[in-house]
Coordinates of C-alpha atoms in Angstrom, one line a residue:
M1 CA -18.7 16.3 -11.3
N2 CA -18.3 20.1 -9.1
N3 CA -17.3 21.4 -12.5
N4 CA -15.0 21.0 -15.3
Q5 CA -11.9 22.2 -13.4
D6 CA -12.6 19.4 -11.1
K7 CA -13.7 17.0 -13.7
I8 CA -10.2 17.9 -15.1
L9 CA -7.8 17.5 -11.8
F10 CA -9.8 14.4 -10.7
W11 CA -8.9 12.7 -14.1
G12 CA -5.6 13.9 -13.6
C13 CA -4.9 12.2 -10.1
F14 CA -6.5 9.3 -11.1
I15 CA -3.7 8.9 -14.0
A16 CA -0.8 9.9 -11.6
L17 CA -1.8 7.1 -9.6
I18 CA -1.9 5.0 -13.0
T19 CA 1.5 6.0 -13.0
T20 CA 2.3 4.9 -9.5
S21 CA 1.0 1.3 -9.7
Y22 CA 2.2 0.5 -13.2
A23 CA 5.7 1.6 -11.7
F24 CA 5.0 -0.9 -8.9
I25 CA 4.2 -3.5 -10.9
S26 CA 6.9 -3.5 -13.5
R27 CA 9.9 -3.3 -11.3
M28 CA 8.6 -6.2 -9.0
I29 CA 7.9 -8.5 -12.2
L30 CA 11.6 -8.0 -13.1
C31 CA 12.9 -8.0 -9.9
G32 CA 11.6 -11.7 -9.6
G33 CA 13.4 -12.3 -13.2
Q34 CA 15.5 -10.5 -15.4
F35 CA 17.0 -8.2 -12.7
I36 CA 18.2 -11.5 -11.0
T37 CA 20.0 -12.5 -14.0
D38 CA 21.0 -8.8 -15.3
F39 CA 22.5 -8.2 -12.2
G40 CA 23.9 -11.3 -10.8
L41 CA 21.7 -11.1 -7.9
D42 CA 21.2 -13.5 -5.0
K43 CA 17.8 -13.8 -3.4
V44 CA 18.4 -11.6 -0.7
H45 CA 20.1 -8.9 -3.0
A46 CA 16.7 -9.0 -5.1
G47 CA 14.7 -8.1 -2.2
E48 CA 16.5 -5.1 -1.2
L49 CA 16.1 -4.2 -4.4
A50 CA 12.4 -5.0 -4.7
G51 CA 12.2 -3.1 -1.3
A52 CA 14.4 -0.2 -2.6
G53 CA 11.3 1.0 -4.4
I54 CA 8.9 0.1 -1.6
W55 CA 9.6 1.6 1.7
P56 CA 10.3 4.9 0.1
F57 CA 6.4 5.0 -0.8
G58 CA 5.3 4.9 2.8
V59 CA 8.5 7.4 4.6
S60 CA 7.0 9.7 1.6
I61 CA 3.7 9.9 2.1
I62 CA 3.8 10.5 6.0
L63 CA 6.8 13.5 5.1
F64 CA 5.3 14.9 2.4
S65 CA 1.9 15.0 4.5
L66 CA 3.6 17.3 7.3
F67 CA 4.2 20.3 5.0
I68 CA 2.6 20.0 1.8
D69 CA -0.3 22.5 2.6
R70 CA 2.5 25.0 3.0
I71 CA 4.2 24.0 -0.3
G72 CA 1.1 23.5 -2.5
Y73 CA -0.1 20.4 -4.0
K74 CA 1.2 21.4 -7.4
K75 CA 4.9 21.5 -6.2
A76 CA 4.5 18.3 -4.6
M77 CA 3.0 16.7 -8.2
I78 CA 6.1 18.4 -10.2
F79 CA 8.2 16.5 -7.5
S80 CA 6.7 13.2 -8.3
F81 CA 7.1 13.9 -12.1
G82 CA 10.8 14.7 -11.7
C83 CA 10.8 11.4 -9.5
Y84 CA 9.7 9.2 -12.4
I85 CA 12.2 11.6 -15.0
A86 CA 15.0 10.6 -12.9
Y87 CA 14.4 7.0 -12.6
S88 CA 13.7 6.3 -16.2
A89 CA 17.3 8.1 -16.6
L90 CA 19.0 5.8 -13.8
A91 CA 17.5 2.9 -15.1
F92 CA 18.1 3.3 -18.8
A93 CA 22.0 4.0 -17.2
A94 CA 22.1 1.0 -15.6
Y95 CA 21.0 -1.2 -18.7
K96 CA 23.8 0.3 -20.6
A97 CA 26.6 -0.4 -18.1
I98 CA 25.6 -4.0 -17.9
H99 CA 25.2 -4.7 -22.0
S100 CA 28.3 -2.5 -22.3
G101 CA 30.7 -5.1 -22.5
N102 CA 32.4 -3.9 -19.3
P103 CA 33.3 -6.6 -17.0
D104 CA 32.7 -4.1 -14.2
G105 CA 29.0 -3.6 -15.8
Q106 CA 27.1 -5.1 -13.4
K107 CA 28.9 -3.8 -10.6
T108 CA 28.5 -0.2 -12.1
G109 CA 24.8 -0.8 -13.1
Y110 CA 23.2 -2.3 -9.9
P111 CA 23.7 1.5 -7.8
L112 CA 22.1 3.0 -10.4
I113 CA 19.2 0.8 -10.9
Y114 CA 19.0 0.6 -6.6
W115 CA 18.7 4.5 -6.2
G116 CA 17.1 4.9 -9.0
S117 CA 14.1 2.4 -7.4
I118 CA 14.2 4.3 -4.0
I119 CA 13.9 7.9 -6.0
L120 CA 10.9 6.0 -8.0
G121 CA 9.8 4.9 -4.1
L122 CA 9.9 8.9 -3.2
G123 CA 7.8 10.2 -6.0
N124 CA 5.1 7.7 -5.9
G125 CA 4.8 8.7 -2.4
A126 CA 4.5 12.3 -3.1
V127 CA 1.6 11.3 -6.0
E128 CA -0.6 9.5 -3.0
A129 CA 0.3 12.8 -0.8
F130 CA -1.5 15.3 -3.0
I131 CA -4.0 13.1 -4.9
N132 CA -6.1 12.0 -1.9
P133 CA -6.4 15.5 -0.5
V134 CA -7.0 17.4 -3.4
V135 CA -9.7 14.7 -4.2
S136 CA -11.2 15.0 -0.8
T137 CA -11.2 18.7 -0.8
M138 CA -13.1 18.8 -4.1
F139 CA -15.8 16.1 -3.4
N140 CA -16.0 17.4 0.5
K141 CA -19.8 16.5 0.5
D142 CA -18.9 12.7 -1.4
K143 CA -15.4 12.3 -0.1
T144 CA -15.4 8.3 0.3
K145 CA -17.6 7.7 -3.4
W146 CA -14.7 10.1 -5.0
L147 CA -11.7 8.3 -2.8
N148 CA -13.3 4.8 -4.5
R149 CA -13.4 6.1 -7.7
L150 CA -9.6 7.7 -7.2
H151 CA -8.3 4.6 -6.1
A152 CA -9.5 2.1 -8.6
G153 CA -6.5 4.1 -10.6
W154 CA -4.4 1.4 -8.5
P155 CA -5.8 -1.6 -10.0
G156 CA -5.9 -0.1 -13.3
G157 CA -2.5 0.3 -13.6
L158 CA -2.1 -3.1 -12.3
V159 CA -4.5 -4.5 -15.4
I160 CA -1.9 -2.3 -17.6
G161 CA 1.1 -3.5 -16.2
G162 CA -0.3 -6.9 -16.8
L163 CA -1.5 -6.8 -20.1
C164 CA 1.8 -5.2 -20.9
T165 CA 4.1 -7.9 -19.4
I166 CA 1.6 -10.7 -21.5
Y167 CA 2.6 -8.8 -25.0
I168 CA 6.1 -8.6 -24.0
A169 CA 6.5 -12.2 -22.7
S170 CA 4.4 -13.1 -26.2
R171 CA 6.8 -11.3 -28.3
Q172 CA 10.1 -12.7 -26.4
I173 CA 11.4 -9.1 -25.4
T174 CA 14.2 -8.7 -23.3
D175 CA 15.3 -5.4 -23.4
W176 CA 13.5 -4.3 -19.7
R177 CA 13.9 -0.8 -20.8
I178 CA 10.6 -0.8 -22.6
T179 CA 9.0 -2.7 -19.9
L180 CA 10.4 0.5 -17.8
G181 CA 10.3 3.4 -20.1
L182 CA 6.3 2.6 -20.6
I183 CA 6.0 4.4 -17.2
L184 CA 6.5 7.8 -19.1
I185 CA 3.4 7.6 -21.3
P186 CA 1.1 8.3 -18.1
A187 CA 3.6 10.0 -16.7
I188 CA 4.1 12.9 -19.3
V189 CA 0.3 13.0 -19.4
F190 CA -0.6 13.7 -15.7
F191 CA 2.1 16.0 -15.7
L192 CA 0.6 17.8 -18.8
I193 CA -2.9 17.9 -17.5
L194 CA -2.0 19.0 -14.1
I195 CA 0.6 21.7 -14.8
T196 CA -1.4 24.3 -16.1
R197 CA -4.5 23.6 -13.6
T198 CA -5.1 25.5 -10.5
F199 CA -5.2 23.4 -7.0
P200 CA -7.9 23.9 -4.8
R201 CA -6.5 25.0 -0.8
S202 CA -6.9 22.4 1.3
E203 CA -10.8 21.9 3.2
R204 CA -8.9 22.5 6.7
E205 CA -7.4 26.0 5.2
Q206 CA -10.3 27.3 4.0
A207 CA -11.8 26.9 7.0
G208 CA -9.4 28.4 8.7
V209 CA -8.2 25.5 11.1
G210 CA -4.6 26.5 11.6
Y211 CA -1.3 24.2 11.3
L212 CA -1.2 23.7 15.4
D213 CA -4.6 22.2 15.3
M214 CA -4.0 19.9 12.2
L215 CA -1.0 18.9 14.2
K216 CA -3.6 18.0 17.3
E217 CA -5.5 15.9 15.4
L218 CA -2.5 13.3 15.1
G219 CA -1.3 14.1 18.4
A220 CA 1.3 12.2 20.5
F221 CA -0.1 8.9 19.4
G222 CA -0.1 9.2 15.6
A223 CA 3.3 10.3 15.9
F224 CA 4.3 7.9 18.0
V225 CA 3.0 5.1 15.1
G226 CA 3.4 7.1 11.9
F227 CA 6.9 8.5 12.9
G228 CA 7.5 5.4 14.8
L229 CA 7.2 3.3 11.9
V230 CA 9.2 6.0 9.6
L231 CA 12.0 5.5 11.9
A232 CA 12.0 2.1 12.0
Q233 CA 11.9 1.5 8.3
L234 CA 15.0 3.7 7.9
G235 CA 16.7 1.7 10.6
Q236 CA 16.2 -1.6 9.2
V237 CA 17.5 0.1 5.9
F238 CA 20.6 1.5 6.8
E239 CA 20.9 -0.6 9.4
W240 CA 21.0 1.7 12.9
N241 CA 21.6 0.6 16.3
T242 CA 18.1 -0.3 18.1
A243 CA 19.1 1.9 20.9
L244 CA 19.5 4.5 18.6
V245 CA 15.9 3.8 16.5
W246 CA 14.0 3.9 20.0
G247 CA 15.5 6.9 21.1
L248 CA 14.9 9.0 17.8
I249 CA 11.2 7.6 18.4
A250 CA 10.8 8.8 21.9
A251 CA 12.2 12.0 20.9
V252 CA 9.9 12.8 18.1
T253 CA 6.6 11.6 20.5
I254 CA 7.8 13.7 23.2
A255 CA 8.1 16.8 21.1
F256 CA 4.7 16.5 19.3
A257 CA 3.2 15.9 23.1
V258 CA 5.2 19.0 24.1
I259 CA 3.8 21.0 21.1
T260 CA 0.6 19.9 20.3
K261 CA -0.4 18.9 24.4
S262 CA -2.6 16.2 22.7
F263 CA -3.1 12.7 22.7
G264 CA -4.6 13.1 19.5
R265 CA -8.3 12.3 18.6
P266 CA -9.6 9.1 20.2
L267 CA -11.2 8.3 16.8
L268 CA -8.0 8.7 14.5
A269 CA -5.6 6.7 16.7
F270 CA -9.1 3.7 16.7
L271 CA -8.4 4.4 13.1
I272 CA -4.9 3.6 12.7
I273 CA -4.8 0.9 15.0
I274 CA -7.5 -0.9 12.6
M275 CA -5.7 0.4 9.6
M276 CA -2.5 -1.9 10.4
P277 CA -4.5 -5.3 10.3
Q278 CA -6.6 -4.1 7.3
A279 CA -3.8 -3.2 5.5
T280 CA -2.1 -6.7 6.2
T281 CA -5.1 -8.3 4.9
E282 CA -5.1 -6.4 1.8
L283 CA -1.9 -6.2 0.5
G284 CA 0.1 -8.4 2.7
T285 CA -1.9 -11.7 1.1
D286 CA -1.8 -10.7 -2.5
G287 CA 1.4 -12.0 -3.8
W288 CA 0.6 -15.3 -1.8
I289 CA -2.9 -15.8 -3.0
S290 CA -1.6 -14.5 -6.7
S291 CA 1.2 -17.5 -6.4
L292 CA -1.1 -20.1 -5.6
M293 CA -3.3 -19.5 -8.6
E294 CA -0.2 -19.0 -10.7
A295 CA 0.6 -23.0 -10.1
P296 CA -2.6 -24.2 -12.3
M297 CA -2.4 -21.0 -14.4
Q298 CA 1.0 -22.6 -15.9
A299 CA 0.0 -26.3 -15.7
A300 CA -3.3 -24.9 -17.7
G301 CA -0.5 -23.5 -20.2
H302 CA -1.6 -19.7 -19.5
N303 CA 0.2 -16.7 -18.4
P304 CA 0.1 -16.3 -15.0
A305 CA -0.2 -12.7 -15.1
W306 CA -3.6 -13.1 -16.4
V307 CA -4.2 -13.9 -12.6
L308 CA -3.3 -10.2 -12.2
V309 CA -5.1 -8.7 -14.6
Y310 CA -8.3 -10.5 -13.8
T311 CA -8.4 -9.9 -9.9
S312 CA -7.5 -6.0 -10.9
A313 CA -10.1 -5.3 -13.4
I314 CA -12.4 -6.8 -10.5
M315 CA -11.5 -4.0 -8.6
V316 CA -11.7 -1.4 -11.3
V317 CA -15.2 -1.9 -11.9
L318 CA -16.3 -2.1 -8.0
R319 CA -14.3 0.6 -7.3
F320 CA -16.2 2.9 -9.4
S321 CA -19.2 1.3 -8.8
A322 CA -18.5 2.3 -5.3
G323 CA -21.2 5.6 -4.9
P324 CA -24.6 3.4 -4.8
I325 CA -23.1 0.6 -2.4
I326 CA -21.7 3.2 0.0
H327 CA -25.1 5.2 -0.1
K328 CA -27.1 2.0 0.8
L329 CA -24.7 0.2 3.4
S330 CA -23.3 3.7 4.6
P331 CA -18.7 3.5 4.6
L332 CA -19.1 1.5 8.2
G333 CA -21.4 -1.3 6.8
L334 CA -18.8 -1.2 3.8
L335 CA -16.0 -2.0 5.7
T336 CA -17.8 -4.5 8.1
T337 CA -19.0 -6.0 5.0
C338 CA -15.8 -6.6 3.2
S339 CA -14.5 -7.8 6.6
I340 CA -17.0 -10.5 6.4
L341 CA -16.2 -11.4 2.8
A342 CA -12.5 -11.2 3.7
I343 CA -13.2 -13.8 6.6
A344 CA -14.7 -16.0 3.9
G345 CA -12.3 -15.9 1.0
L346 CA -9.5 -16.1 3.1
L347 CA -10.8 -19.4 4.8
A348 CA -12.3 -20.8 1.4
L349 CA -8.4 -20.5 0.2
S350 CA -7.3 -21.8 2.8
K351 CA -9.2 -25.5 1.8
T352 CA -8.3 -25.1 -1.8
N353 CA -4.9 -27.9 -1.3
G354 CA -5.0 -30.1 -4.3
A355 CA -8.2 -28.0 -5.5
T356 CA -8.8 -27.2 -9.7
M357 CA -7.9 -24.2 -11.0
G358 CA -11.5 -23.1 -11.3
V359 CA -12.1 -23.8 -7.2
I360 CA -8.9 -21.8 -6.7
F361 CA -10.2 -18.4 -8.4
A362 CA -13.6 -19.0 -6.9
A363 CA -12.3 -18.6 -3.3
A364 CA -9.6 -15.9 -4.8
T365 CA -12.7 -13.7 -6.2
L366 CA -14.6 -13.9 -2.8
Y367 CA -11.5 -12.9 -1.1
G368 CA -10.7 -10.1 -3.8
V369 CA -14.1 -8.6 -3.5
G370 CA -14.0 -8.5 -0.1
K371 CA -10.6 -6.7 0.0
T372 CA -11.4 -4.0 -3.2
F373 CA -13.0 -1.3 -0.7
F374 CA -11.1 -1.7 2.0
W375 CA -8.1 1.4 1.4
P376 CA -10.2 3.9 -0.3
T377 CA -12.9 3.0 2.0
I378 CA -10.9 3.8 5.5
L379 CA -9.3 6.9 4.0
G380 CA -12.7 8.0 3.2
L381 CA -13.7 7.3 6.8
T382 CA -10.6 9.4 8.3
T383 CA -11.2 12.2 6.1
E384 CA -15.2 12.3 6.6
Q385 CA -14.5 12.0 10.6
C386 CA -11.5 14.0 11.3
P387 CA -11.2 17.1 8.4
R388 CA -9.8 19.0 10.4
G389 CA -6.4 17.1 10.6
G390 CA -6.5 17.6 6.7
A391 CA -3.6 16.3 4.7
L392 CA -1.6 15.0 7.5
T393 CA -4.2 12.9 8.9
L394 CA -5.5 11.5 5.9
N395 CA -2.1 10.5 4.3
A396 CA -0.7 9.7 7.8
V397 CA -3.0 6.5 8.0
G398 CA -2.2 5.6 4.4
G399 CA 1.6 5.4 5.2
I400 CA 1.2 3.8 8.2
G401 CA -0.7 1.3 6.8
M402 CA 1.7 1.1 4.2
L403 CA 5.3 0.6 6.7
A404 CA 3.2 -1.5 8.8
V405 CA 2.6 -4.2 5.7
G406 CA 6.3 -3.5 5.1
I407 CA 8.0 -3.9 8.6
L408 CA 5.0 -5.8 10.7
G409 CA 2.7 -7.3 7.9
V410 CA 4.6 -9.4 5.4
P411 CA 7.4 -10.8 8.3
F412 CA 4.2 -11.9 10.7
I413 CA 2.9 -13.4 7.1
G414 CA 6.2 -15.4 6.4
Y415 CA 6.5 -16.6 10.6
L416 CA 3.1 -18.3 10.0
Q417 CA 4.3 -20.1 6.9
E418 CA 6.9 -21.1 8.2
S419 CA 5.8 -21.9 11.7
S420 CA 3.1 -23.7 10.1
A421 CA 5.3 -25.9 7.9
T422 CA 7.8 -26.9 10.3
K423 CA 5.0 -28.1 12.9
K424 CA 3.7 -30.4 9.9
L425 CA 7.2 -31.6 9.1
A426 CA 8.1 -31.8 12.6
S427 CA 5.2 -34.2 13.0
A428 CA 5.6 -36.1 10.0
N429 CA 9.2 -37.0 10.1
P430 CA 11.1 -35.6 13.2
A431 CA 14.4 -36.3 11.8
L432 CA 14.1 -34.6 8.8
Y433 CA 12.8 -31.5 10.5
E434 CA 16.2 -31.4 13.1
T435 CA 17.9 -31.5 9.6
V436 CA 16.8 -28.8 7.6
T437 CA 15.2 -26.2 10.1
V438 CA 17.2 -23.7 11.2
E439 CA 16.6 -21.1 14.2
K440 CA 15.7 -17.7 13.2
K441 CA 14.9 -14.2 14.6
Y442 CA 12.4 -11.4 13.3
L443 CA 11.0 -8.5 15.3
L444 CA 8.3 -10.3 17.4
G445 CA 10.7 -13.5 18.2
N446 CA 12.5 -16.7 17.5
Y447 CA 11.1 -19.2 15.3
R448 CA 12.0 -22.0 13.1
A449 CA 12.3 -22.2 9.5
I450 CA 12.8 -25.0 6.8
D451 CA 16.6 -23.9 5.1
P452 CA 16.2 -23.6 1.6
V453 CA 20.1 -24.5 1.6
K454 CA 19.9 -27.8 3.6
S455 CA 16.5 -28.7 1.6
A456 CA 18.1 -28.2 -1.5
A457 CA 20.9 -31.0 -0.4
I458 CA 18.6 -33.7 0.4
T459 CA 18.6 -36.1 -2.6
D460 CA 15.9 -38.7 -1.1
D461 CA 13.3 -38.5 -3.1
Q462 CA 10.7 -39.4 0.0
S463 CA 12.4 -36.8 2.1
K464 CA 11.9 -34.0 -0.6
A465 CA 8.4 -34.6 -1.3
A466 CA 8.0 -34.5 2.7
I467 CA 9.3 -31.3 2.5
L468 CA 7.2 -30.3 -0.4
S469 CA 4.0 -31.1 1.3
A470 CA 4.7 -29.3 4.6
T471 CA 5.7 -26.1 2.6
T472 CA 2.8 -26.5 1.0
T473 CA 0.6 -27.1 4.0
G474 CA 2.2 -24.4 5.7
Q475 CA 1.1 -21.6 2.8
F476 CA -2.8 -22.7 2.9
S477 CA -2.9 -23.5 7.1
A478 CA -1.5 -19.8 7.3
L479 CA -4.3 -18.2 5.0
G480 CA -6.6 -19.8 7.4
K481 CA -4.8 -18.0 10.6
M482 CA -4.6 -14.7 8.3
A483 CA -8.5 -14.3 8.9
T484 CA -8.0 -13.5 12.5
F485 CA -6.7 -10.0 10.8
P486 CA -10.1 -9.6 9.3
A487 CA -11.9 -10.9 11.9
F488 CA -10.4 -8.0 14.1
T489 CA -11.5 -5.5 11.7
L490 CA -15.1 -6.7 11.9
V491 CA -15.0 -6.3 15.7
C492 CA -13.8 -2.8 15.6
Y493 CA -16.3 -1.9 12.7
L494 CA -18.9 -3.4 14.3
A495 CA -18.3 -1.2 17.5
L496 CA -17.9 2.0 15.8
I497 CA -21.6 1.0 14.1
M498 CA -22.8 1.2 17.8
Y499 CA -21.0 4.4 18.7
F500 CA -22.4 6.4 15.8
K501 CA -25.4 4.5 16.8
S502 CA -25.8 6.0 19.9
K503 CA -24.6 9.5 18.6
G504 CA -27.6 9.2 16.4
G505 CA -26.2 7.8 13.2
Y506 CA -23.1 8.0 11.0
K507 CA -22.8 11.7 9.6
P508 CA -19.4 13.0 8.1
V509 CA -18.0 16.3 10.4
Q510 CA -18.1 19.3 8.2
I511 CA -16.2 22.0 9.1
I512 CA -17.4 25.6 8.6
A513 CA -15.0 28.5 7.2
P514 CA -15.4 32.1 9.2
A515 CA -16.9 33.2 6.3
Q516 CA -19.6 30.7 6.4
M517 CA -20.4 31.0 10.1
P518 CA -23.9 32.2 11.3
I519 CA -23.1 35.7 12.7
P520 CA -24.3 36.1 16.5
E521 CA -27.1 38.5 17.4
P522 CA -26.2 41.1 19.4
Q523 CA -26.1 41.0 23.2
K524 CA -29.2 42.9 24.5
V525 CA -28.4 45.5 27.0
A526 CA -29.7 44.9 30.6

């Protein structure tokens, strides 16, 4: 640590990230279980409620990054704490509404939990928006190492969430106010730690880099992708007309181009392109892989939440141990290695259909180790190579990754799964394929999917078995196809290694404050 002040700030930020991930996982568990029963939700509304806590996360990160240097990191921290308090109050009010005995309790309670979830997502994004630039500023000589350590807080919160879930389930506690209310413990802790601290000015501000220069680093391309995804997400949620969404995206992009007169830093543009498939590789497949392991866990009589605890604990240990690995491999070497491990892990998982729990866990562990360093290391790479972009470029890359997963990655994973399943069913039983599949549409085009309502109406055991076989085969086959994403990032990282090698090797960019700049020698008068 640089000094005692940095140490206290770091651990406050670390606990704030634990709060964020605990909030995330506790909601997701309830959205797949008790919320469905208590609020009388179908799968569509359950998905909407789950999404209400996710999409504001990415939106908040990007929007905060525009002005967080102006308002200060402490104000963003206070805002996030206020969001956790408001979320808890609304969740408790929702619980009271549905257990009040009022026949309209579900109708009254659902808007409370829905809007509480949106507020929570905004708070989570605010946490990510201030912790990343704070840590990268404090440890500007070793950014990637400390960002990896900071982001050990995310799986740390998942471990805590998993253990709480296991304990609450073992005690047969159905009052979900306890599950959600536990968020207040780390929230109060990080608030008390950070409220009395003096936050550093950003590295960009200390170096005298102006606001416009920061915007130039992102440029028109970064604005098109980052704010384009924000507007696309808002358009999906609020059902805006497609023409309106594209008109707003064009307006923002043109405004950035006119104001900055910059396409954006080419290296940053390349990192933005890499981040989208990389984030999909990491976040987009997590739930899928967990679900594959949960079935054998349940068959063995174990709580499926142990899968979450196991994989998250690996990530905590490895991220805290990232320093020596980064020193030996460099950030680009580490990301290249991670891509190779992720490819091997996904291909191994795609071959585990019908395998034992041990084999599935071994393949999942290989994949899990590979994806552990993806997120914090690319953030470290961004801030080491684009420090003039300050909080904007650092948080924009993270926000783009989060939004790309929700808008593009997860739907595409679903497409891969459905297309693999329908292809299998069409080959095995063409008549059944025509009976149970429907034409559907998503952002990237049309596809055939197995309709759950039509499938449920099938009574013939042989046909049911064919549908189950096709669905299962589709899951595993799609995992193999997902390996194309880390394969793409592998090629990109190898290209970057060659690029930096041509420039004498990888070196973090240092921006020098005016006071530190060498004083020029006086000109000689002829």
